[in-house]
Every structure is written in C-alpha cells, then in structure tokens.
Amino acid sequence: MQIGICDDEKAVQEVLREKVKEFCPEAEIVLYQSGEELLLAESRPDILFLDIQMPKKSGMEVARELRKDGRKTILIFITAIEEYVFQAFDVGAFHYLVKPLSSDKFEEVLKKAIKQYEEMNRKMPEKEEKYLIIKNRGIHTKVLLKDIVYAEVYNRKIILHKMDSDIEYYGKMSDLEIQTGEDFFRSHRAYLIHFKYVEKYDASTIYLEKGKAFMAKQNYQEFVKRYLKYNQRKRKEWQI
C-alpha cells in the first residue's frame, strides 16, 4: 500500500510522514512538494493526504484532475480553512482534516481509510466472464466477449475478429447481436462492433484497434448516443 502526502510546506510533510509511520509502519510513503509534481508522477498513491491551499494548482484543482484518470485514490484533504470542506465532497473526498492536526483524529481517519482500501482490494470470487461457444466443422471453441473486436458477415459466414486471431462460423448476426449485449453495436447489417475497441469514427466508418467497420447512414446518430452512454457507464465503474 502506498500513501502519498502532497503539501508545499516541508514541516507539515514531516509531521504527516511521522504520523503515517506511527500508525501504519508497513506503508510506502511518497512525498510531493506540489500538485504539479503529483500529477506528473508515473503512479498514483492508494491513499493521499492532499493540502488544499497550495501555490499554483490548489488541492481542489489537483483532485479534479486526479479523478479524470479514473484512479480510485482515497483522498483525504488537509486544510486550515473549514469553508473548503463542502467542496471536498464534490471530488469524492473520503475525509478532511483541519490544521492544526489532532493525533487522535488523524489516527481515526487513517485507520478508516486503510479499512476502505482493504475492502476495495479484498479478493472477491471472480465473476465468470461472458463467452460464446462457437461450433465450426465439429469443433467447439470458447470465445470471451471481451476479446471480440468486431464481427462481420462474409460469404454467408460470421467472422469474429479478435486482436490475435479470427474465428468464422455459420450463424445469424441478429442472434449474435442479442448474445453480445449493450457493449456491442450493429453499425451496419454486416457489422457488429465492440465499443471497447473504438479508436475513432465518422459518419461512414468506425476505426477500431484492429480493422474497421462500415457505418450505415441511418445508424450514425444511434451509434453516437450509445457510445456516449457506454463511456459514461465505464467512467462510473472507475469512480469510488
């Protein structure tokens, strides 16, 4: 577990570091002198103590940018002014601490944050991933839906395009469309694309991480709407 401390005052950094070492000696502690330094770091801490009042980027601005990358960092704000407390919840803050820091309150908040971190990372029984069983020439093949980039109809067969291989079989695209669900979209009578692999698109073509698919003119508006909903759904899954 990595615990970060972002405060422009070195004296405050040292106080916080000593408190973290006292109550959570096994944690890796990372110090950041500014919000800019934190945002440029290659990794993000699991728990972050973030000062709100800092020069250049404030802690609140930093928190908003952190939330954009989808990382589930547990945010604990440090502030000398209580009026910022209400803004803290707008960026999904776990808690806030008011300077001067109380050791008892610090210990209470840190232990609750560690408990939440452990609950978030506790290994749960893995859900069975959705898949298809494809039959072709007497051979049955299991294909995970997450691995399908897109499907197309060619010479009366359906071809499932994956990043590493293609699988073809006799079947109906309408049946496949039902089986794959809301993460897929029928952009054209001959194409079914997986939103996960979309790189760019226009009114006539969808460019995927592997290959491309045609877009029927009458399906374009529905595609845009569904793709937006897909991305909104994924963002919610990434949030705390």
Tab-separated table of C-alpha atoms in Angstrom:
chain	number	residue	atom	x	y	z
A	1	MET	CA	0.000	0.000	0.000
A	2	GLN	CA	1.314	3.434	-0.968
A	3	ILE	CA	0.373	6.550	0.993
A	4	GLY	CA	1.082	9.940	-0.546
A	5	ILE	CA	1.482	13.308	1.163
A	6	CYS	CA	1.131	16.411	-1.016
A	7	ASP	CA	1.866	19.658	0.834
A	8	ASP	CA	4.072	22.593	-0.118
A	9	GLU	CA	5.232	23.054	3.497
A	10	LYS	CA	8.084	20.695	4.339
A	11	ALA	CA	7.426	20.966	8.071
A	12	VAL	CA	3.841	19.753	7.547
A	13	GLN	CA	5.101	16.952	5.286
A	14	GLU	CA	7.409	15.713	8.031
A	15	VAL	CA	4.681	15.815	10.677
A	16	LEU	CA	2.334	13.845	8.417
A	17	ARG	CA	5.043	11.356	7.469
A	18	GLU	CA	5.836	10.651	11.126
A	19	LYS	CA	2.158	10.162	11.913
A	20	VAL	CA	1.701	7.758	8.996
A	21	LYS	CA	4.815	5.793	10.066
A	22	GLU	CA	3.460	5.620	13.605
A	23	PHE	CA	0.017	4.302	12.714
A	24	CYS	CA	0.855	2.387	9.514
A	25	PRO	CA	4.559	1.410	9.574
A	26	GLU	CA	4.218	-1.079	6.693
A	27	ALA	CA	3.073	1.580	4.189
A	28	GLU	CA	5.298	3.019	1.472
A	29	ILE	CA	5.257	6.800	1.913
A	30	VAL	CA	5.687	9.147	-1.054
A	31	LEU	CA	6.098	12.921	-0.650
A	32	TYR	CA	5.047	15.544	-3.209
A	33	GLN	CA	6.065	19.181	-2.883
A	34	SER	CA	3.321	20.432	-5.208
A	35	GLY	CA	0.211	19.389	-7.098
A	36	GLU	CA	2.137	19.619	-10.349
A	37	GLU	CA	4.701	17.119	-9.077
A	38	LEU	CA	1.938	14.735	-8.060
A	39	LEU	CA	0.180	14.942	-11.429
A	40	LEU	CA	3.428	14.300	-13.308
A	41	ALA	CA	4.237	11.193	-11.251
A	42	GLU	CA	4.039	7.876	-13.117
A	43	SER	CA	1.903	6.217	-10.430
A	44	ARG	CA	-0.786	7.344	-8.023
A	45	PRO	CA	-0.848	6.592	-4.277
A	46	ASP	CA	-3.606	4.394	-2.856
A	47	ILE	CA	-4.294	6.895	-0.056
A	48	LEU	CA	-3.465	10.572	-0.498
A	49	PHE	CA	-3.232	13.380	2.059
A	50	LEU	CA	-3.699	16.498	-0.068
A	51	ASP	CA	-3.299	20.102	1.088
A	52	ILE	CA	-5.991	22.338	-0.364
A	53	GLN	CA	-4.149	25.676	-0.153
A	54	MET	CA	-1.060	25.409	-2.333
A	55	PRO	CA	0.536	27.889	-4.782
A	56	LYS	CA	-0.218	27.475	-8.491
A	57	LYS	CA	-2.596	24.492	-8.541
A	58	SER	CA	-4.787	24.223	-5.447
A	59	GLY	CA	-5.510	20.840	-3.915
A	60	MET	CA	-9.058	21.046	-5.228
A	61	GLU	CA	-7.830	21.540	-8.811
A	62	VAL	CA	-5.392	18.667	-8.400
A	63	ALA	CA	-8.164	16.423	-7.068
A	64	ARG	CA	-10.373	17.153	-10.098
A	65	GLU	CA	-7.548	16.178	-12.456
A	66	LEU	CA	-6.837	13.020	-10.478
A	67	ARG	CA	-10.450	11.974	-10.798
A	68	LYS	CA	-10.300	12.365	-14.595
A	69	ASP	CA	-7.862	9.463	-14.963
A	70	GLY	CA	-10.239	7.105	-13.164
A	71	ARG	CA	-7.816	6.070	-10.439
A	72	LYS	CA	-9.556	5.090	-7.190
A	73	THR	CA	-7.246	7.043	-4.900
A	74	ILE	CA	-8.668	7.588	-1.416
A	75	LEU	CA	-8.472	11.357	-0.928
A	76	ILE	CA	-8.056	12.967	2.482
A	77	PHE	CA	-7.871	16.755	2.343
A	78	ILE	CA	-5.741	18.827	4.695
A	79	THR	CA	-6.997	22.394	5.184
A	80	ALA	CA	-6.648	25.312	7.567
A	81	ILE	CA	-9.988	26.781	6.493
A	82	GLU	CA	-13.138	24.790	7.165
A	83	GLU	CA	-15.123	26.518	4.403
A	84	TYR	CA	-13.372	24.257	1.856
A	85	VAL	CA	-14.835	21.169	3.477
A	86	PHE	CA	-18.046	21.272	1.451
A	87	GLN	CA	-16.150	21.466	-1.858
A	88	ALA	CA	-14.190	18.375	-0.846
A	89	PHE	CA	-17.181	16.129	-1.344
A	90	ASP	CA	-17.630	17.341	-4.928
A	91	VAL	CA	-14.492	15.406	-5.884
A	92	GLY	CA	-15.321	12.275	-3.893
A	93	ALA	CA	-13.095	13.040	-0.913
A	94	PHE	CA	-13.013	10.315	1.720
A	95	HIS	CA	-12.465	12.764	4.579
A	96	TYR	CA	-10.789	16.016	5.532
A	97	LEU	CA	-8.550	17.121	8.397
A	98	VAL	CA	-8.319	20.665	9.710
A	99	LYS	CA	-4.991	22.176	10.754
A	100	PRO	CA	-3.594	22.079	13.399
A	101	LEU	CA	-3.877	18.291	13.215
A	102	SER	CA	-5.108	16.250	16.153
A	103	SER	CA	-3.237	12.939	16.562
A	104	ASP	CA	-6.385	11.139	17.670
A	105	LYS	CA	-8.407	12.430	14.715
A	106	PHE	CA	-5.564	11.653	12.305
A	107	GLU	CA	-5.315	8.085	13.580
A	108	GLU	CA	-9.092	7.615	13.312
A	109	VAL	CA	-9.289	8.900	9.725
A	110	LEU	CA	-6.187	6.998	8.569
A	111	LYS	CA	-7.441	3.706	10.014
A	112	LYS	CA	-10.821	4.177	8.322
A	113	ALA	CA	-9.063	4.938	5.018
A	114	ILE	CA	-6.920	1.809	5.344
A	115	LYS	CA	-10.023	-0.241	6.071
A	116	GLN	CA	-11.704	1.123	2.930
A	117	TYR	CA	-8.580	0.404	0.891
A	118	GLU	CA	-8.557	-3.202	2.132
A	119	GLU	CA	-12.264	-3.605	1.346
A	120	MET	CA	-11.731	-2.230	-2.170
A	121	ASN	CA	-8.869	-4.639	-2.777
A	122	ARG	CA	-10.151	-7.677	-0.963
A	123	LYS	CA	-10.177	-10.570	-3.394
A	124	MET	CA	-13.754	-11.421	-4.206
A	125	PRO	CA	-14.860	-14.564	-6.023
A	126	GLU	CA	-14.312	-13.753	-9.670
A	127	LYS	CA	-17.400	-13.436	-11.800
A	128	GLU	CA	-17.493	-15.774	-14.730
A	129	GLU	CA	-16.702	-13.817	-17.849
A	130	LYS	CA	-19.301	-13.879	-20.595
A	131	TYR	CA	-18.461	-16.022	-23.581
A	132	LEU	CA	-19.791	-17.712	-26.697
A	133	ILE	CA	-19.403	-21.314	-27.744
A	134	ILE	CA	-18.740	-21.345	-31.481
A	135	LYS	CA	-19.184	-24.552	-33.467
A	136	ASN	CA	-17.353	-24.923	-36.772
A	137	ARG	CA	-16.614	-28.197	-38.574
A	138	GLY	CA	-17.355	-30.225	-35.480
A	139	ILE	CA	-15.033	-28.179	-33.262
A	140	HIS	CA	-16.456	-26.196	-30.340
A	141	THR	CA	-14.493	-23.064	-29.397
A	142	LYS	CA	-14.989	-20.845	-26.371
A	143	VAL	CA	-14.692	-17.134	-27.209
A	144	LEU	CA	-14.729	-14.462	-24.475
A	145	LEU	CA	-16.913	-11.484	-25.405
A	146	LYS	CA	-14.258	-9.080	-24.101
A	147	ASP	CA	-11.838	-10.371	-26.768
A	148	ILE	CA	-14.093	-9.723	-29.756
A	149	VAL	CA	-13.088	-6.517	-31.551
A	150	TYR	CA	-15.876	-6.765	-34.113
A	151	ALA	CA	-17.868	-9.273	-36.139
A	152	GLU	CA	-18.715	-9.184	-39.819
A	153	VAL	CA	-20.733	-11.212	-42.283
A	154	TYR	CA	-18.758	-12.546	-45.260
A	155	ASN	CA	-19.822	-15.240	-47.728
A	156	ARG	CA	-22.762	-16.243	-45.525
A	157	LYS	CA	-20.440	-16.760	-42.550
A	158	ILE	CA	-19.843	-14.671	-39.435
A	159	ILE	CA	-16.206	-13.806	-38.788
A	160	LEU	CA	-15.268	-12.864	-35.218
A	161	HIS	CA	-12.204	-10.651	-35.292
A	162	LYS	CA	-10.010	-10.783	-32.186
A	163	MET	CA	-6.722	-8.972	-31.686
A	164	ASP	CA	-4.721	-12.158	-32.148
A	165	SER	CA	-6.884	-14.287	-34.462
A	166	ASP	CA	-10.149	-14.636	-36.384
A	167	ILE	CA	-12.849	-17.271	-35.968
A	168	GLU	CA	-15.554	-17.967	-38.525
A	169	TYR	CA	-18.763	-19.949	-38.318
A	170	TYR	CA	-22.234	-20.222	-39.811
A	171	GLY	CA	-24.754	-18.190	-37.878
A	172	LYS	CA	-27.058	-15.166	-37.848
A	173	MET	CA	-25.827	-11.686	-36.994
A	174	SER	CA	-29.168	-10.932	-35.329
A	175	ASP	CA	-28.597	-13.812	-32.890
A	176	LEU	CA	-25.042	-12.659	-32.175
A	177	GLU	CA	-26.278	-9.120	-31.550
A	178	ILE	CA	-28.607	-10.409	-28.810
A	179	GLN	CA	-25.907	-12.597	-27.249
A	180	THR	CA	-23.279	-9.854	-27.020
A	181	GLY	CA	-25.388	-7.215	-25.258
A	182	GLU	CA	-25.027	-3.464	-24.683
A	183	ASP	CA	-21.249	-3.238	-25.117
A	184	PHE	CA	-21.696	-4.016	-28.824
A	185	PHE	CA	-23.450	-2.102	-31.612
A	186	ARG	CA	-24.798	-3.118	-35.015
A	187	SER	CA	-23.384	-0.291	-37.106
A	188	HIS	CA	-24.294	-1.904	-40.424
A	189	ARG	CA	-26.225	-5.002	-41.428
A	190	ALA	CA	-22.879	-6.741	-41.976
A	191	TYR	CA	-21.000	-5.372	-38.937
A	192	LEU	CA	-21.249	-5.624	-35.155
A	193	ILE	CA	-18.606	-3.599	-33.289
A	194	HIS	CA	-17.352	-3.690	-29.694
A	195	PHE	CA	-17.344	-0.177	-28.164
A	196	LYS	CA	-14.277	-1.104	-26.109
A	197	TYR	CA	-12.041	-1.137	-29.212
A	198	VAL	CA	-13.270	2.040	-30.938
A	199	GLU	CA	-10.421	4.446	-31.688
A	200	LYS	CA	-12.213	6.984	-33.888
A	201	TYR	CA	-15.235	7.251	-36.149
A	202	ASP	CA	-17.078	9.389	-38.635
A	203	ALA	CA	-20.468	9.154	-40.307
A	204	SER	CA	-19.393	6.322	-42.620
A	205	THR	CA	-16.628	4.348	-40.859
A	206	ILE	CA	-15.662	3.116	-37.383
A	207	TYR	CA	-11.926	2.662	-36.922
A	208	LEU	CA	-11.067	0.003	-34.353
A	209	GLU	CA	-7.841	-1.095	-32.682
A	210	LYS	CA	-7.813	-3.823	-35.308
A	211	GLY	CA	-9.580	-3.221	-38.606
A	212	LYS	CA	-12.555	-1.039	-39.390
A	213	ALA	CA	-16.302	-1.378	-39.874
A	214	PHE	CA	-18.800	0.434	-42.076
A	215	MET	CA	-21.472	2.678	-40.621
A	216	ALA	CA	-24.936	2.747	-42.164
A	217	LYS	CA	-26.039	6.368	-42.508
A	218	GLN	CA	-29.292	5.766	-40.620
A	219	ASN	CA	-27.407	4.231	-37.666
A	220	TYR	CA	-24.963	7.062	-37.043
A	221	GLN	CA	-26.991	9.087	-34.527
A	222	GLU	CA	-27.891	5.991	-32.533
A	223	PHE	CA	-24.242	4.927	-32.535
A	224	VAL	CA	-23.111	8.283	-31.117
A	225	LYS	CA	-25.773	8.126	-28.398
A	226	ARG	CA	-24.954	4.550	-27.437
A	227	TYR	CA	-21.199	5.156	-27.496
A	228	LEU	CA	-21.637	8.142	-25.160
A	229	LYS	CA	-23.692	6.029	-22.762
A	230	TYR	CA	-21.065	3.285	-22.877
A	231	ASN	CA	-18.316	5.736	-21.896
A	232	GLN	CA	-20.433	7.252	-19.132
A	233	ARG	CA	-21.104	3.780	-17.741
A	234	LYS	CA	-17.419	2.906	-17.785
A	235	ARG	CA	-16.469	6.143	-16.035
A	236	LYS	CA	-18.911	5.367	-13.219
A	237	GLU	CA	-17.306	1.960	-12.790
A	238	TRP	CA	-13.915	3.660	-12.341
A	239	GLN	CA	-15.122	6.129	-9.721
A	240	ILE	CA	-15.019	5.495	-5.989
